[in-house]
GROMACS .gro file of C-alpha atoms in nm:
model
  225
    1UNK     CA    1  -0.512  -3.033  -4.200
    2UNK     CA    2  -0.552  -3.365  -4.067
    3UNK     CA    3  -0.715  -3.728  -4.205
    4UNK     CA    4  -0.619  -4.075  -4.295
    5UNK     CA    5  -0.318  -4.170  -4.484
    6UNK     CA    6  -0.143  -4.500  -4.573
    7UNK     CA    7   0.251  -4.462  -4.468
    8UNK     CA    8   0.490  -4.744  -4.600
    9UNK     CA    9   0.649  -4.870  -4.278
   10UNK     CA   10   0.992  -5.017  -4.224
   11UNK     CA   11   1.355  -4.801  -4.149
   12UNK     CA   12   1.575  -5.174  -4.338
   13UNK     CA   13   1.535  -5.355  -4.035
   14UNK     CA   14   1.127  -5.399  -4.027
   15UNK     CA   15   0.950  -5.488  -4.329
   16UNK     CA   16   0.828  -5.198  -4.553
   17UNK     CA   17   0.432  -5.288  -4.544
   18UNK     CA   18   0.165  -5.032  -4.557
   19UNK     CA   19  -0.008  -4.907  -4.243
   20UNK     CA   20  -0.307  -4.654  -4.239
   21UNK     CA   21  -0.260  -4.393  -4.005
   22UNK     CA   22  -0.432  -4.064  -3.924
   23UNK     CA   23  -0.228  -3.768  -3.964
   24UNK     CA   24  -0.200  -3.446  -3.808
   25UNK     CA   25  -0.013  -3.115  -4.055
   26UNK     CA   26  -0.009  -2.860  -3.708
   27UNK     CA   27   0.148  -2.489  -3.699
   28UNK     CA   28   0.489  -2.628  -3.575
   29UNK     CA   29   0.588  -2.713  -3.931
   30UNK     CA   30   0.556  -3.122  -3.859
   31UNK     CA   31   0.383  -3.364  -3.987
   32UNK     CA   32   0.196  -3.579  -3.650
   33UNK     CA   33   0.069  -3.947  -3.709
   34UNK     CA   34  -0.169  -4.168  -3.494
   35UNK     CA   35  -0.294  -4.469  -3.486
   36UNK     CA   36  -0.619  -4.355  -3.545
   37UNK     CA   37  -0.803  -4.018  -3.512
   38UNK     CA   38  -0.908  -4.091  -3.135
   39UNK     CA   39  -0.562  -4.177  -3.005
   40UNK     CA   40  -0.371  -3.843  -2.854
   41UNK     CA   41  -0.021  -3.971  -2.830
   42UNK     CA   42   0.180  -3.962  -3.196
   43UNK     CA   43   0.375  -4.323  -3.299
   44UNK     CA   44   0.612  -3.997  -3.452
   45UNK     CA   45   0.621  -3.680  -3.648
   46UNK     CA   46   0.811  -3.570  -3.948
   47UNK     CA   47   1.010  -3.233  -3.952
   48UNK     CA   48   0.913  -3.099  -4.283
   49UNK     CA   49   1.189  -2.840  -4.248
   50UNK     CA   50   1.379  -2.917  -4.611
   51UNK     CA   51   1.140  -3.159  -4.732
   52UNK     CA   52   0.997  -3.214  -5.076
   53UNK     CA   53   0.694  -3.345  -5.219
   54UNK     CA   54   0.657  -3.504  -5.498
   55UNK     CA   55   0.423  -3.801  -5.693
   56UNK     CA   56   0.552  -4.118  -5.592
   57UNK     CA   57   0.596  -4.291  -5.946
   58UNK     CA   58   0.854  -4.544  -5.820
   59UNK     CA   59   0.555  -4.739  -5.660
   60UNK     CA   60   0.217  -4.990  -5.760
   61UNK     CA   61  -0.033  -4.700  -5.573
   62UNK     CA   62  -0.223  -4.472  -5.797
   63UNK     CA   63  -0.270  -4.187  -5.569
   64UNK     CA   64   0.056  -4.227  -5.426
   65UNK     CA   65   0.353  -3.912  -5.315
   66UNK     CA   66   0.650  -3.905  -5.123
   67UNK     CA   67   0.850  -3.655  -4.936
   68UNK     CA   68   1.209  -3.626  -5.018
   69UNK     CA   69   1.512  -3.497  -4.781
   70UNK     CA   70   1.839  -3.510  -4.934
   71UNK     CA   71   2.050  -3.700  -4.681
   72UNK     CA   72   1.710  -3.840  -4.497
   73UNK     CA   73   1.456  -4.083  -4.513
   74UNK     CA   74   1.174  -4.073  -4.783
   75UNK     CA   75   0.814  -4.067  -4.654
   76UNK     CA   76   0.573  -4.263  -4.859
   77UNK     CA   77   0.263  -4.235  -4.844
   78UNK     CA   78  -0.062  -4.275  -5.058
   79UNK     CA   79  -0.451  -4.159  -5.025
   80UNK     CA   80  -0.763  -4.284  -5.170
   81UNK     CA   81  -0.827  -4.027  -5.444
   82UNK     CA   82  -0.600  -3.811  -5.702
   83UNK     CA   83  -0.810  -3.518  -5.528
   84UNK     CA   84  -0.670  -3.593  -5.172
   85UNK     CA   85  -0.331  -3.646  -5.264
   86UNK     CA   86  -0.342  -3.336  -5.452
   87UNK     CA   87  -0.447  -3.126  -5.146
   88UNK     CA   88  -0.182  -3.289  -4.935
   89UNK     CA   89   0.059  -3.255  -5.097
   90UNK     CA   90  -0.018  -2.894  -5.151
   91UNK     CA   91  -0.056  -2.795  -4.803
   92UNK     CA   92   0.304  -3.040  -4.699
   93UNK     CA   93   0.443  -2.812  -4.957
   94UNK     CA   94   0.368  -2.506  -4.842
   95UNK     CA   95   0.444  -2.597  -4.502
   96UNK     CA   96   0.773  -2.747  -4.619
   97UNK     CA   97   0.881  -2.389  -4.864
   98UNK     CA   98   0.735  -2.165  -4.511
   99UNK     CA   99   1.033  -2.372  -4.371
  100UNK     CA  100   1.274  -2.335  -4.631
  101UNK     CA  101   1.203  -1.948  -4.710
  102UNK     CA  102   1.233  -1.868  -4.296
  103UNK     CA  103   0.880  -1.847  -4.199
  104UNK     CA  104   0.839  -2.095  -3.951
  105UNK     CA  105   1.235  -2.208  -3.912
  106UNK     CA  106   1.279  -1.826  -3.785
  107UNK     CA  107   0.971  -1.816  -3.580
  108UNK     CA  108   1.022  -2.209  -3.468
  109UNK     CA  109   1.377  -2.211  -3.431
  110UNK     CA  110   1.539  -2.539  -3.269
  111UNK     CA  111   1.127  -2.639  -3.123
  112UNK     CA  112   1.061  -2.825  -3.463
  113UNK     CA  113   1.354  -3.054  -3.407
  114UNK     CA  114   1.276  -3.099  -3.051
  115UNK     CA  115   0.900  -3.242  -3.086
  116UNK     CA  116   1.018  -3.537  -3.239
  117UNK     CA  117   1.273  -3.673  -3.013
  118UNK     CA  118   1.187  -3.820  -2.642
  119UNK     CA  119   1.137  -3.585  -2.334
  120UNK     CA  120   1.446  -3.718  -2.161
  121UNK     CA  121   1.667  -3.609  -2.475
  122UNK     CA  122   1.607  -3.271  -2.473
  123UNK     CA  123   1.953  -3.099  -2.356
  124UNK     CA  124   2.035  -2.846  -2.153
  125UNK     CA  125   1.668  -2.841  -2.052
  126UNK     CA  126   1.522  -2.511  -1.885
  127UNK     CA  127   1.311  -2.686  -1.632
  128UNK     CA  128   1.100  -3.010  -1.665
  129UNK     CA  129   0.815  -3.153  -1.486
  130UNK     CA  130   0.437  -3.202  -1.426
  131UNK     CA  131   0.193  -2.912  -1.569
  132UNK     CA  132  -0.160  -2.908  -1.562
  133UNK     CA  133  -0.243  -2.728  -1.893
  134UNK     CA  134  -0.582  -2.587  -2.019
  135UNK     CA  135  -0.649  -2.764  -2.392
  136UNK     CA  136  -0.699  -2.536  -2.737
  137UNK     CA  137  -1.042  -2.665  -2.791
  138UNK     CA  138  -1.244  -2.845  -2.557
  139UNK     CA  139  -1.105  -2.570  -2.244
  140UNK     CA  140  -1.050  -2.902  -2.034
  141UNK     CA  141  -0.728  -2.938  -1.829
  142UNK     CA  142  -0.461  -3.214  -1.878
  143UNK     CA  143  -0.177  -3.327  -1.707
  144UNK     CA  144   0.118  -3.340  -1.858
  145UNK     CA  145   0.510  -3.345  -1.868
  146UNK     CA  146   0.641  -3.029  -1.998
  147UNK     CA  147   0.986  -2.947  -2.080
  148UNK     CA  148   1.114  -2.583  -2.143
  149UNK     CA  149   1.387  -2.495  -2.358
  150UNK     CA  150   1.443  -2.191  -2.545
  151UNK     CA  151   1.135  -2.041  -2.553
  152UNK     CA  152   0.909  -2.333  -2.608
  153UNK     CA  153   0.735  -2.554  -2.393
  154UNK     CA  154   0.702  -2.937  -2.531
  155UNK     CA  155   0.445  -3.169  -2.348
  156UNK     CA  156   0.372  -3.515  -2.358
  157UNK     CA  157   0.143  -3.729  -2.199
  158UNK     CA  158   0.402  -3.944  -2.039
  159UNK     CA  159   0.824  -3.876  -1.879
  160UNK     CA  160   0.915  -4.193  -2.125
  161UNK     CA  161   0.717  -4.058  -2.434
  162UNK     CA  162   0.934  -4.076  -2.785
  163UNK     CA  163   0.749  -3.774  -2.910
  164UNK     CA  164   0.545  -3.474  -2.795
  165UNK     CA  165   0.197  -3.413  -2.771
  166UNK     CA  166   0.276  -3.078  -2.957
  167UNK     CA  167   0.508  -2.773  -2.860
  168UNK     CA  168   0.422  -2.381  -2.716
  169UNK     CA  169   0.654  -2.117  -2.863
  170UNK     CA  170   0.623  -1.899  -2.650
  171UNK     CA  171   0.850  -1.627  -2.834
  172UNK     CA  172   0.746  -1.267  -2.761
  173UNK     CA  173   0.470  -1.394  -2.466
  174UNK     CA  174   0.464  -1.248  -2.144
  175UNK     CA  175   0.364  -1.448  -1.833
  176UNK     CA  176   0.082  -1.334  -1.562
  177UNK     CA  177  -0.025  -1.482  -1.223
  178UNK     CA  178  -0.399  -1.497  -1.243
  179UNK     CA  179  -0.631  -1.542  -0.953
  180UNK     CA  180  -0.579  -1.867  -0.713
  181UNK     CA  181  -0.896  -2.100  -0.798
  182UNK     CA  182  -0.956  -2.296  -0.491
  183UNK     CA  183  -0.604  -2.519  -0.454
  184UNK     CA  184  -0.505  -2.413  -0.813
  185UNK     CA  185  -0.223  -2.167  -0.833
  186UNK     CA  186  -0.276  -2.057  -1.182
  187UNK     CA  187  -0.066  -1.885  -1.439
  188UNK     CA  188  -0.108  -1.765  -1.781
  189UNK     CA  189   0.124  -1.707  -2.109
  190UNK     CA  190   0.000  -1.433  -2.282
  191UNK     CA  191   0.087  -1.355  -2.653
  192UNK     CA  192   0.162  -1.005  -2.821
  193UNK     CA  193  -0.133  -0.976  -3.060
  194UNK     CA  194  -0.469  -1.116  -3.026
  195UNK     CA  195  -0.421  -1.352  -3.324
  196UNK     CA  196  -0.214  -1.578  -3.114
  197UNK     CA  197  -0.369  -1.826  -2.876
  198UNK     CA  198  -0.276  -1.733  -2.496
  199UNK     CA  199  -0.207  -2.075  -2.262
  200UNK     CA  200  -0.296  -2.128  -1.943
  201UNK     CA  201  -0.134  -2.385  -1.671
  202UNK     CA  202  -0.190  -2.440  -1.312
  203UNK     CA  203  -0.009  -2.628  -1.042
  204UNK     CA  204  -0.100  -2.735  -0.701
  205UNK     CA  205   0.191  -2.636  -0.459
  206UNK     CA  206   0.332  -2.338  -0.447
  207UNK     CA  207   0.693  -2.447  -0.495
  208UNK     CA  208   0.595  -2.579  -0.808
  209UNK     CA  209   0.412  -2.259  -0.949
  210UNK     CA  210   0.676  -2.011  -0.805
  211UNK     CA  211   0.946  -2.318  -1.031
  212UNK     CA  212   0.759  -2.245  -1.344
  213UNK     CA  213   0.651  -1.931  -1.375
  214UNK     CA  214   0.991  -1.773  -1.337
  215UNK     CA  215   1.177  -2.022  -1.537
  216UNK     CA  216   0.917  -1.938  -1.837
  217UNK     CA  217   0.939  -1.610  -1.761
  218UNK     CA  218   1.365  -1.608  -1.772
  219UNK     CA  219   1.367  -1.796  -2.106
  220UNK     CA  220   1.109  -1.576  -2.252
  221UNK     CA  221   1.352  -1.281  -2.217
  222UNK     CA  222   1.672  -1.426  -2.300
  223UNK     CA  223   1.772  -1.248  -2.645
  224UNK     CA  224   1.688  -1.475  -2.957
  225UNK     CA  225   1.988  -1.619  -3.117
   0.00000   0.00000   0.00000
C-alpha cells in the first residue's frame, strides 16, 4: 500500500509540526516514507514489529491515528478522509499482528531491524560493496551499495545512506551464474517456489562477481538461528 500521509515531526529537540509525506507499507514489515512519491531514497522507515494502531483522539485532526510501541516513539499521523485512515490503519495492523503472531518476524528475522539503520552500522557484515541490481518493476538496472548479513541483502543508493532502499531475504534461495552479457558477469538469486520474485545482479570484474556470489551463496546455507 502506498500514498500520502501527514506525519507529526519532531523527536523533543525539533518542533512537532506536520509534514506530508508519501508512504510506502512494503513486504519487509516497515513502514517507508518519502518526500514525495517520485523521490527513491526514504527520510526513514518504521519497524512495525510490536506496533499498535489506534485513532489518535489526543489530537485537533479528524481523520487522525497513531501507532503505539510500548517503550518507543508514537507515530502520528493523519489522512484526508475517515475512509483512508480506516484502510491504513487496517493494513499497518495486519502487518503489525503478521509481526507479532511470527509471520514475518520468523521469515524476516533480524532484516526488519536492519533497513532502518545506516549501511555503515550494520555489524558483523557478510560482505559490502557496489552491485548492479535488476529493479522489480521497470527490469532496469541500478547501482547500488549492498550489504549482506544473514541472509538478506540491504541496498541503498548511497555508502552514507541512514536507511535502505529496501532489503532481499534471501532465505531458502539458491544462487546461479547465468550467461556473461558482453562485460557483465551476471548472477542470479533464485527462490524455492515460483511465488517469490527471483533477483538478478551483475558486476563488471571478475574479482568482484567471484566476491559476491560465494559470500551470498555461504550465508544462504548457514543454518537459521
Amino acid at each position: 500500500m502506498s500514498g500520502y500521509l501527514t506525519k507529526q515531526g519532531g523527536t523533543g529537540i525539533t518542533p512537532k509540526n506536520w509534514r506530508k509525506r508519501w508512504f510506502v507499507l512494503k513486504e519487509d514489515g516497515c513502514l517507508y516514507y518519502y518526500k514525495n512519491e517520485k523521490d527513491i531514497r526514504p527520510l526513514g522507515a518504521i519497524v512495525l514489529q510490536g506496533y499498535t494502531v489506534s485513532k489518535a483522539l489526543d489530537v485537533d485532526k479528524k481523520a487522525a491515528f497513531k501507532l503505539i510501541k510500548g517503550g518507543a516513539r508514537t507515530y502520528y499521523m493523519y489522512t484526508d478522509t475517515e475512509a483512508e485512515m480506516n484502510s491504513w490503519a487496517r493494513f499497518l495492523t495486519e502487518a503489525a499482528e503478521s509481526f507479532n503472531e511470527g509471520g514475518l518476524q520468523n521469515s524476516m528475522g533480524p532484516c526488519a531491524h536492519n533497513v532502518s539503520i545506516p549501511a555503515l552500522s550494520i555489524r558483523d557484515a557478510e560482505n559490502h560493496g557496489w552491485l548492479y541490481k535488476q529493479g522489480g518493476s521497470h527490469k532496469n538496472w541500478k547501482h547500488r551499495y549492498c550489504v549482506l548479513k544473514d541472509k538478506c541483502l540491504y541496498y541503498y543508493k548511497e555508502m552514507t545512506d541512514q536507511t535502505a532502499l529496501g532489503v532481499m531475504k534471501l532465505h531458502g534461495y539458491r544462487m546461479v551464474k547465468q550467461p556473461q552479457s558482453g562485460k557483465k558477469l551476471l548472477f542470479s538469486a533464485l527462490p524455492s517456489t515460483v511465488k517469490e520474485r527471483a533477483f538478478h545482479f551483475y558486476t563488471m570484474s571478475e574479482l568482484e562477481f567471484n566476491r559476491w556470489f560465494h559470500k551470498m551463496e555461504e550465508s544462504i546455507a548457514q543454518p537459521d538461528c
